[in-house]
XYZ file of C-alpha atoms in Angstrom:
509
model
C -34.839 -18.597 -91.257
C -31.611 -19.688 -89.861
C -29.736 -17.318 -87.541
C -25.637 -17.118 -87.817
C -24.890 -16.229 -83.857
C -21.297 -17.276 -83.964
C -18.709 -15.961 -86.592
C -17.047 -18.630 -88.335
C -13.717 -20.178 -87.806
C -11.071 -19.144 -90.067
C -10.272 -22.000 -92.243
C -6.158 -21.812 -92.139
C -3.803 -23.722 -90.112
C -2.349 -20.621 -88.324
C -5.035 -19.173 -86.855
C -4.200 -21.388 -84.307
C -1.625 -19.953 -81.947
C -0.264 -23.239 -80.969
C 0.498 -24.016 -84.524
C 1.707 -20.703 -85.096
C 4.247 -21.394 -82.520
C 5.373 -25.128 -83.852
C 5.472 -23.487 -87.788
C 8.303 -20.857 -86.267
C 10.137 -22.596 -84.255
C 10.438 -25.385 -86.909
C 12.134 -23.161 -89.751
C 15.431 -23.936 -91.107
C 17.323 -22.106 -88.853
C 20.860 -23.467 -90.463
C 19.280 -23.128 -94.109
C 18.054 -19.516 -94.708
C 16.990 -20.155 -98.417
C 14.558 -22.593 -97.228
C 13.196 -20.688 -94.168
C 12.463 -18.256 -96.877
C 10.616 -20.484 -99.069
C 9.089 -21.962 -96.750
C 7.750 -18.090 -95.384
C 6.818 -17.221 -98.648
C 4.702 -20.226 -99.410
C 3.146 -19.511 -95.968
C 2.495 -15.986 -97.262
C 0.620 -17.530 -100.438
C -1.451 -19.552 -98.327
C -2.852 -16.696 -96.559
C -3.212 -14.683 -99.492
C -6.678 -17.245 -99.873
C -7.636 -17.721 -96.229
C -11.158 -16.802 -95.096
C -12.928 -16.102 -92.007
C -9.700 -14.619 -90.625
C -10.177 -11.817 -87.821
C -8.103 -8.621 -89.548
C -6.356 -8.343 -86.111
C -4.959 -11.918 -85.521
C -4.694 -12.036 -89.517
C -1.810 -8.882 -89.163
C -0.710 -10.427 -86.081
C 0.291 -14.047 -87.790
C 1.932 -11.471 -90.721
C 4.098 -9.793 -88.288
C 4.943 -13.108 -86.578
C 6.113 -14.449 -89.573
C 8.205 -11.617 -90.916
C 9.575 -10.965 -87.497
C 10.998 -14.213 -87.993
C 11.971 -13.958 -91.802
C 14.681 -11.004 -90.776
C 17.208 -13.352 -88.904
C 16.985 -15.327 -92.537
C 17.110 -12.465 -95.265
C 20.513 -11.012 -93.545
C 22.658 -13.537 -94.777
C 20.925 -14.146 -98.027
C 22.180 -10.432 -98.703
C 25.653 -11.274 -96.863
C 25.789 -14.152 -99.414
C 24.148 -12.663 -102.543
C 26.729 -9.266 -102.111
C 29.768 -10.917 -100.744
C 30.070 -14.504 -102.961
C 31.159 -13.704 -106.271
C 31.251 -18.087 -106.927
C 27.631 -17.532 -107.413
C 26.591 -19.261 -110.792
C 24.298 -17.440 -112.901
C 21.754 -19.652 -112.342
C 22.012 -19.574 -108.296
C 22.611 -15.573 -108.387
C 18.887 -15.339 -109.985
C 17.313 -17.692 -107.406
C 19.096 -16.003 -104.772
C 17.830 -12.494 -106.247
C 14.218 -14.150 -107.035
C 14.136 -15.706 -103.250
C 14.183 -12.093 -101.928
C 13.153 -9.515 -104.030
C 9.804 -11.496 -103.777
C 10.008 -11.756 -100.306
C 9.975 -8.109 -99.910
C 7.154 -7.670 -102.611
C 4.460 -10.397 -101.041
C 5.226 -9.009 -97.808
C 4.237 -5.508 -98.889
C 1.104 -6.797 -100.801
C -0.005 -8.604 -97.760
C 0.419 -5.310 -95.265
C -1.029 -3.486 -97.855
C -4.216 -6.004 -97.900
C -4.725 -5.505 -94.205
C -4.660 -1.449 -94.179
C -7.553 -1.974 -97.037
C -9.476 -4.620 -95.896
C -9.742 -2.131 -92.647
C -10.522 1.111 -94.564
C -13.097 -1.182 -96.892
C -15.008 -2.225 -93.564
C -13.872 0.192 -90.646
C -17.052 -0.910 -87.917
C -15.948 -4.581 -88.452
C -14.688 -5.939 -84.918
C -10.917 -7.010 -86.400
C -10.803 -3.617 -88.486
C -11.738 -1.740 -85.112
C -9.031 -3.809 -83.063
C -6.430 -3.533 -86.200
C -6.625 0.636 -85.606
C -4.006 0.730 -83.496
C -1.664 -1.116 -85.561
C -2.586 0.912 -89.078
C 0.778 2.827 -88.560
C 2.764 0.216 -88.272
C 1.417 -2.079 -91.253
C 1.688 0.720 -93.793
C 5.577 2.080 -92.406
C 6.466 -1.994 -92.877
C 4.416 -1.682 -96.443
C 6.548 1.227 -97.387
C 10.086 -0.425 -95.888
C 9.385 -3.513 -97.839
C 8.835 -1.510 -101.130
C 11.852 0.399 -100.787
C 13.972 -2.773 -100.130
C 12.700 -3.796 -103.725
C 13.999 -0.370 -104.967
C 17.725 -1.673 -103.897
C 17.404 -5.141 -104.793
C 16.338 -3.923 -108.297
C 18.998 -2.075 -108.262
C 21.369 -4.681 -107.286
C 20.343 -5.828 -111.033
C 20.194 -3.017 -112.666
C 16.872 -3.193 -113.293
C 14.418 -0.342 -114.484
C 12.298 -0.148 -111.743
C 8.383 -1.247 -112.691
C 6.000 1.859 -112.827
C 3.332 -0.148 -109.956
C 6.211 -0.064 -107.816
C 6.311 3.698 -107.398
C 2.897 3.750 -107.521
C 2.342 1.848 -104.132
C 5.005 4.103 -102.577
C 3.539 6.931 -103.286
C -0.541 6.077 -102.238
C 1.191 4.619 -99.360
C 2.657 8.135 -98.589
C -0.246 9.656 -98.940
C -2.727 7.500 -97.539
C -0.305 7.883 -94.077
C -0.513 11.540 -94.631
C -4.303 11.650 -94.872
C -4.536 9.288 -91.970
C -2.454 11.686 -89.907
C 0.293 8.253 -89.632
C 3.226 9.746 -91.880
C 5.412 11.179 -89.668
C 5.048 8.529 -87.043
C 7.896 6.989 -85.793
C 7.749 3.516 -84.910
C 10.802 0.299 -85.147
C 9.944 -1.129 -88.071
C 11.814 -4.786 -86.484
C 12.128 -5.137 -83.310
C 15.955 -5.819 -83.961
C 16.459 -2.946 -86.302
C 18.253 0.235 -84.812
C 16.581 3.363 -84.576
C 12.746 4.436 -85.752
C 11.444 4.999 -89.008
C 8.137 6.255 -90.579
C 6.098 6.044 -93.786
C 7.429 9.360 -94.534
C 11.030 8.894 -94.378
C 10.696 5.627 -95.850
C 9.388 7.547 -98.891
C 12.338 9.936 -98.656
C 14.619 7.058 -98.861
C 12.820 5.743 -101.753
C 13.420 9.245 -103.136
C 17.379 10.078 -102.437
C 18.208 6.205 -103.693
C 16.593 6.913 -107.347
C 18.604 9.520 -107.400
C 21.858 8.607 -106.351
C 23.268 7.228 -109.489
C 23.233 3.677 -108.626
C 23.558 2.349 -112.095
C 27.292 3.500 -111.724
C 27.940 1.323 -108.520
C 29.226 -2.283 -107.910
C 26.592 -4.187 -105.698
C 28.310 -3.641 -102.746
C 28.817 0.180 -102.988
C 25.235 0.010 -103.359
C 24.431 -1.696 -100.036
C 26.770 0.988 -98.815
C 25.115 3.499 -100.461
C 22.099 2.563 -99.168
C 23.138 2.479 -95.664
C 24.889 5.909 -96.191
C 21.710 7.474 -97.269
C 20.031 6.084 -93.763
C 22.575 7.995 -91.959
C 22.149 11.276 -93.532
C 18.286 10.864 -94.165
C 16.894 13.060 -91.712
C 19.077 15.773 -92.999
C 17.543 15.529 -96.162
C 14.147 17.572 -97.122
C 10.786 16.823 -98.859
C 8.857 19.396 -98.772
C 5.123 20.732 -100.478
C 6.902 24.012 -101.584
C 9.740 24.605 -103.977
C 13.098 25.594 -102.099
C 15.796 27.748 -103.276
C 17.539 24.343 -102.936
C 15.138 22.554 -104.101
C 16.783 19.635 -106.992
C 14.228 17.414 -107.922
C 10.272 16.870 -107.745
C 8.071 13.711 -107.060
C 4.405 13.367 -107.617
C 3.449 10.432 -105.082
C -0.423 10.970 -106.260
C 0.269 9.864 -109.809
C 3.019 7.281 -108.278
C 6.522 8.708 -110.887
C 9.667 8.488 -110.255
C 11.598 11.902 -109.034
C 12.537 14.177 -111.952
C 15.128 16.933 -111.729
C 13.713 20.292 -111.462
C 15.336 21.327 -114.974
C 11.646 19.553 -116.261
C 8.966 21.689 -114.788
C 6.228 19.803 -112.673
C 3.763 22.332 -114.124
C 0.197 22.762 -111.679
C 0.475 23.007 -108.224
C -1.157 19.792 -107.018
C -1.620 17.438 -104.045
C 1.015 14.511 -103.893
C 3.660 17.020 -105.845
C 7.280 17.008 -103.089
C 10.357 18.565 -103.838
C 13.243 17.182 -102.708
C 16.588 19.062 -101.159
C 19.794 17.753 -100.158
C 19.422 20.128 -96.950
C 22.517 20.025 -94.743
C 24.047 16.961 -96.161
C 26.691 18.101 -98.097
C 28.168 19.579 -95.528
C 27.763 16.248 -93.296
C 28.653 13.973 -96.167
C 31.723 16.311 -96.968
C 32.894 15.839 -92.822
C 32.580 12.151 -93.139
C 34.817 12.301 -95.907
C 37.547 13.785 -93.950
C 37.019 11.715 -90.841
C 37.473 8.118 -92.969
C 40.075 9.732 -95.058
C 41.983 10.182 -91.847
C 41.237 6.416 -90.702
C 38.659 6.607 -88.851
C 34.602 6.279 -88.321
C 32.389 7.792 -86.295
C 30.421 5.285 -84.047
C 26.824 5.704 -84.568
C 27.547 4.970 -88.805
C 26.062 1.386 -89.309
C 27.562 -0.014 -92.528
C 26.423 -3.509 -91.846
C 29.825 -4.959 -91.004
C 33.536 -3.279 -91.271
C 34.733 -2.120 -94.381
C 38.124 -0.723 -95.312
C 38.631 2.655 -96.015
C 39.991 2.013 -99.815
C 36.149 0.704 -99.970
C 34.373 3.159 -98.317
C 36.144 6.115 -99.679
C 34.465 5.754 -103.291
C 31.296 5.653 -102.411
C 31.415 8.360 -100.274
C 33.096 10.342 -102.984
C 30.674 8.953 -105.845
C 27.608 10.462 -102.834
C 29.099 13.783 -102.499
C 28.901 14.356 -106.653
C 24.829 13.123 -106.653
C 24.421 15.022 -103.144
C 25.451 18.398 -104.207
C 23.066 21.985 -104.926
C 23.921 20.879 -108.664
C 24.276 17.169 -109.583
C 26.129 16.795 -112.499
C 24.447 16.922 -116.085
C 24.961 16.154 -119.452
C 28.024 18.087 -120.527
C 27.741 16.621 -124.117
C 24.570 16.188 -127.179
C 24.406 12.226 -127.395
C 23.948 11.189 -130.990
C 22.326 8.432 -132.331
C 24.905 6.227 -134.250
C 24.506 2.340 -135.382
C 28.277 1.456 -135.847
C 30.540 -1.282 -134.093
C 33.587 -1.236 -132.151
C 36.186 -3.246 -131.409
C 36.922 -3.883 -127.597
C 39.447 -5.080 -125.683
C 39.315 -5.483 -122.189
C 41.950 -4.935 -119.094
C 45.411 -3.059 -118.473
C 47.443 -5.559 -119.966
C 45.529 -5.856 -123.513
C 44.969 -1.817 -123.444
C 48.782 -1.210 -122.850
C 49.512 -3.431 -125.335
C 47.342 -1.488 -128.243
C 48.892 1.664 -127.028
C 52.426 0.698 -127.185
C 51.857 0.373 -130.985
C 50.614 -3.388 -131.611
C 47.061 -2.817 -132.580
C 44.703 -6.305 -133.081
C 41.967 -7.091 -135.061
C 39.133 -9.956 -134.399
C 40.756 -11.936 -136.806
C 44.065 -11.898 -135.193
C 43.045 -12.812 -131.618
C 39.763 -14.109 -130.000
C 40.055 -11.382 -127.233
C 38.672 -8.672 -129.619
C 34.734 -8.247 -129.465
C 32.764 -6.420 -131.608
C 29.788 -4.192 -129.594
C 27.001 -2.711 -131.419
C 27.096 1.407 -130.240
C 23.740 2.987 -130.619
C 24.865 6.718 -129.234
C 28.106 8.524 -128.624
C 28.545 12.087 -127.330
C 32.069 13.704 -126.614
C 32.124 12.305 -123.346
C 31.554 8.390 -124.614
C 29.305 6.390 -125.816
C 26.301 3.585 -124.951
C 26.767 -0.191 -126.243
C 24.394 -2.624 -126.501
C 25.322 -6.478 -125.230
C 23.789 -9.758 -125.030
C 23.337 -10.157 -121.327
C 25.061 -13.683 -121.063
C 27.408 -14.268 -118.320
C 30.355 -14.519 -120.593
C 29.913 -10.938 -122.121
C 29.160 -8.915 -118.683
C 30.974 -6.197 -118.245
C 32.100 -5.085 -114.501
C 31.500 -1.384 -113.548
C 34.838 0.204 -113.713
C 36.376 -2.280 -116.276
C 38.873 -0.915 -118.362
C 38.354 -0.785 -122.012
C 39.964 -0.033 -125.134
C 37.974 0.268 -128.148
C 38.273 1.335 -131.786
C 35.207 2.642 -133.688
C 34.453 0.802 -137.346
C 36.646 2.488 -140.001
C 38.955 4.604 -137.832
C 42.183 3.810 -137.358
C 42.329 5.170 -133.637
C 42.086 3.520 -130.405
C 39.950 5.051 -127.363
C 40.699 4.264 -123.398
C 37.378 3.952 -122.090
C 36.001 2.698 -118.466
C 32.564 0.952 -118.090
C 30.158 3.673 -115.618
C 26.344 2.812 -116.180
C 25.146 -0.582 -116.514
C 21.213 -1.379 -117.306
C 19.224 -4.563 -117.586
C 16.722 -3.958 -120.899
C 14.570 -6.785 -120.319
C 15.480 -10.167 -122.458
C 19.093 -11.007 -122.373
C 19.642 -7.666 -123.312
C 21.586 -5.029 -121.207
C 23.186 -1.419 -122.075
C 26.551 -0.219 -121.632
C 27.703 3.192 -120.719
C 31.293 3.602 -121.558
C 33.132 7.018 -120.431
C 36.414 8.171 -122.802
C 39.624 8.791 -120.553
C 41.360 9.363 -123.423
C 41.465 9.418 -127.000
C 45.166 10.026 -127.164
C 46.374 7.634 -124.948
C 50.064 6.324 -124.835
C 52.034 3.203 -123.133
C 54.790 4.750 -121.232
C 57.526 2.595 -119.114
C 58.019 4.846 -115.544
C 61.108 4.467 -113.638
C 61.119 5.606 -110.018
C 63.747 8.075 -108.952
C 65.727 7.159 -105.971
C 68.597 8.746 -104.069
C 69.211 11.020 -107.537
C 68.737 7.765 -109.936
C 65.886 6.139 -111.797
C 65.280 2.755 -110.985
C 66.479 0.235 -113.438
C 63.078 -1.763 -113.292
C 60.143 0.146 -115.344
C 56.581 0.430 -114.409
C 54.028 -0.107 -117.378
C 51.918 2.762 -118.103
C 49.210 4.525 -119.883
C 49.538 8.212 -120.015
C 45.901 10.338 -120.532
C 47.371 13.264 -122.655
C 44.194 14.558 -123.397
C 41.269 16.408 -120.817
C 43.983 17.125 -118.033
C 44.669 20.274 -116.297
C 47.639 22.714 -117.452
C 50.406 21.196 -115.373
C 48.892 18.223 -114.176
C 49.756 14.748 -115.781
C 47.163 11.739 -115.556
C 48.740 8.076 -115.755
C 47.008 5.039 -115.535
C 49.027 2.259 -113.360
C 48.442 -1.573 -112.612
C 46.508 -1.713 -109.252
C 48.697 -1.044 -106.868
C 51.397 0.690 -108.435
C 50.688 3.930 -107.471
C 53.025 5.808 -104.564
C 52.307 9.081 -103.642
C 55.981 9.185 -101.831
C 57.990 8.375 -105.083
C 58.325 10.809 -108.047
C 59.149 8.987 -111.389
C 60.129 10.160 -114.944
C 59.660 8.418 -118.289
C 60.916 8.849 -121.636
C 59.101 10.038 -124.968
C 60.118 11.621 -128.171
C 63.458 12.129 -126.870
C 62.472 14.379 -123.878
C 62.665 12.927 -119.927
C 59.562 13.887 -117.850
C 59.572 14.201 -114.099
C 56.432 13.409 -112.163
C 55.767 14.323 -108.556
C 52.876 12.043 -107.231
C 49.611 14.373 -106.050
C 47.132 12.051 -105.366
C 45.067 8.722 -106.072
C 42.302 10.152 -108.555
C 40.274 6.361 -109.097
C 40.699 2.915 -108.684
C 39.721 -0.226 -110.834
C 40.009 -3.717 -110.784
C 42.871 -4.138 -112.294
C 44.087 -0.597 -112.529
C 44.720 2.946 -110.811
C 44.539 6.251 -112.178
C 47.351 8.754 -110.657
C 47.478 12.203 -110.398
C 50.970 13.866 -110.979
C 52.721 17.376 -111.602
C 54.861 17.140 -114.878
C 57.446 18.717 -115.320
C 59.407 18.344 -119.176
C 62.510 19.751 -120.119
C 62.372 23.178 -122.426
């Protein structure tokens, strides 16, 4: 009978510390997609490596992602800030790092198993102390794929949820959740499995299918400064808004669906003290300025920031908005035109068809409520629409035109994608506005649209080109024979290529 006296030597390349050492300080430090690549086919290789001590296994993990970090921040700089992207290199790009983030997890998650599988084993004994650690950089890795999803706007896969919640709970049960721990060593503050599941929790619902890319990352960042405000708790609150089940791995639900049973992994989440805080902020950046311990990830202008805050404080509140209108299920087309220019133009009177210009598209609409309706697209990069794009559509056999904007925008799966259009106005009207100066309107006009339906008794909405909006000038236009005066009140949205302003009207008797 032979006797095995010495373990065997793992059989990969980076056991050894020396060429641990070479393989990081040889990555493409000008060329981050590479690095990357390069990281995640290291990550593959290990996936198959045997004879590895858990402890120095972890250890080359953590190496290796340590080093990954200085790499993924300007992939995300890139992916959210280049908007020459092709198609093509935008689903690398978003490939290149939302797998990142997932083989990274998988890989922590393997170590925190392998231990729990064979506790008495020498590595798993050694690996104890850095259980916490490996399942709060588990968890932080699985809600980074929760934003670069949404970056997509992508449902989010059922497994995913799934591993944040047993990580949650396995944490709980190992007494590790609340832990707080750096999850980089050049990332502010400390986190822990807990709030990382809270985070997981407030960015599902936060609406995100109604933000630009951008205002996501924002979003995101936003919801890092106010987490610890936030509450999960066992027991149902007074403010209690929504409920999570981490044991059975769903998605939140709001609270107007009853979780049923008592049971172990059930939360329910509260917005806590943040609408106050969120509603503060609001005033501080509306006044210019930011408080110095927000991290936003690099400086952003107010005229950014101020819509997402805004957009937060609706999703934040004691009661989210809900449905105000019964959707119906509908298979008819519309006709859609897109912009300011093309919507004034239809509203002053000269109203296309497909045949007469190429502009016109025709969407299939599968559901329309009071409020708008849902379109179904091909998902080509010709036929995107942009959150916020203004559109002006005309369902099949009516003779009137709608002003719509573009809010909620989901991936299907395919090269399919979904639509959610809201109505502005269904009796819209070009207008020509002349400011008033020193007693006199202005002799040069200002094209606009003017919302005549859905305002408030005394209060005049008119949609502007970008920029065209001046809360210091009253103006006046001309229809039916009658002179309107508006005084400016305030900027109510902005969109690419257009501004919706507030004004009191005031019409001759």
């Amino acid at each position: 009978m032979r006797l095995n006296f010495f373990a065997q030597r793992p059989d990969h390349l980076l056991a050894d510390a020396k060429e641990l050492k070479r393989v990081l300080a040889d990555l493409h430090v000008d060329k981050a997609a590479k690095a990357v690549d390069e990281l995640r086919s290291w990550f593959e290789s290990l996936k198959h490596a045997e004879h590895f001590r858990l402890d120095h296994y972890f250890d080359v993990l953590r190496q290796l992602d340590d080093a990954a970090q200085e790499h993924l921040r300007p992939l995300l700089r890139t992916y959210l800030q280049s908007p020459s992207l092709s198609k093509v290199e935008d689903e690398r790009q978003w490939a290149r790092v939302y797998g990142y983030w997932g083989d990274i997890a998988e890989l922590y998650t393997e170590c925190v198993e392998r231990a729990r599988l064979d506790p008495k084993d020498k590595g798993s004994e050694a690996f104890k102390v850095s259980v916490p650690l490996a399942q709060l950089r588990s968890q932080a890795a699985r809600c980074t794929q929760l934003k670069w999803l949404a970056y997509r706007y992508a449902a989010t896969p059922e497994d995913l949820w799934k591993s944040l919640g047993a990580t949650f709970l396995a944490a709980e049960t190992a007494a590790n959740a609340h832990k707080p721990l750096p999850v980089y060593p050049t990332q502010r503050g400390l986190s822990s499995v807990a709030q990382q599941y809270l985070h997981a929790v407030v960015f599902s619902t936060s609406s995100m299918d109604s933000l630009m890319p951008l205002q996501i990352e924002l979003a995101d960042r936003l919801i890092a400064h106010f987490l610890s405000n936030f509450v999960l708790s066992p027991d149902c609150r007074p403010d209690s808004v929504y409920w999570v089940d981490a044991a059975s791995g769903s998605a939140p639900f709001r609270l107007a669906r009853h979780p049923g049973t008592s049971r172990p992994g059930l939360r329910f989440f509260s917005p806590g003290k943040v609408p106050q805080a969120l509603d503060d902020l609001i005033h501080v950046v509306e006044r210019g300025e930011l408080p110095p311990d927000l991290n936003l990830g690099g400086e952003h202008t107010q005229r950014v920031l101020l819509p997402v805050l805004r957009h937060l404080r609706v999703y934040w509140a004691m009661h989210p908005p809900q449905r105000r209108h019964r959707r119906h299920a509908v298979k008819t087309r519309m006709l859609v035109l897109r912009g300011f220019d093309e919507s004034y133009t239809v509203f002053a009177g000269v109203h296309p068809s497909a045949a007469s210009t190429p502009k016109v598209e025709s969407w299939v609409v599968e559901n329309v409520s009071l409020g708008g309706f849902r379109a179904y697209l091909d998902d080509a990069p010709e036929l995107q629409v942009k959150l916020g794009a203004l559109l002006c559509a005309q369902p099949d056999g009516s003779g009137n035109w709608l002003l719509g904007v573009a809010r909620r925008f989901n991936r299907i799966g395919g090269r399919r994608a979904s639509l959610g259009v809201q109505v502005l106005s269904r009796q819209a009207q070009s207008i020509e506005l002349r400011p008033r100066r020193s007693g006199f309107s202005a002799a040069i006009a200002i094209p606009g649209i003017w919302l005549r339906d859905g305002g408030e008794a005394g209060v005049e909405r008119i949609l502007l080109p970008l920029g065209a909006f001046n809360v210091r000038e009253s103006v006046e236009f001309s229809h039916d024979d009658r002179r309107y005066s508006l005084t400016p009140v305030e900027l109510e949205e902005t969109g690419a290529d257009y501004e919706i302003g507030r004004f009191h009207g005031q019409a001759p008797a």
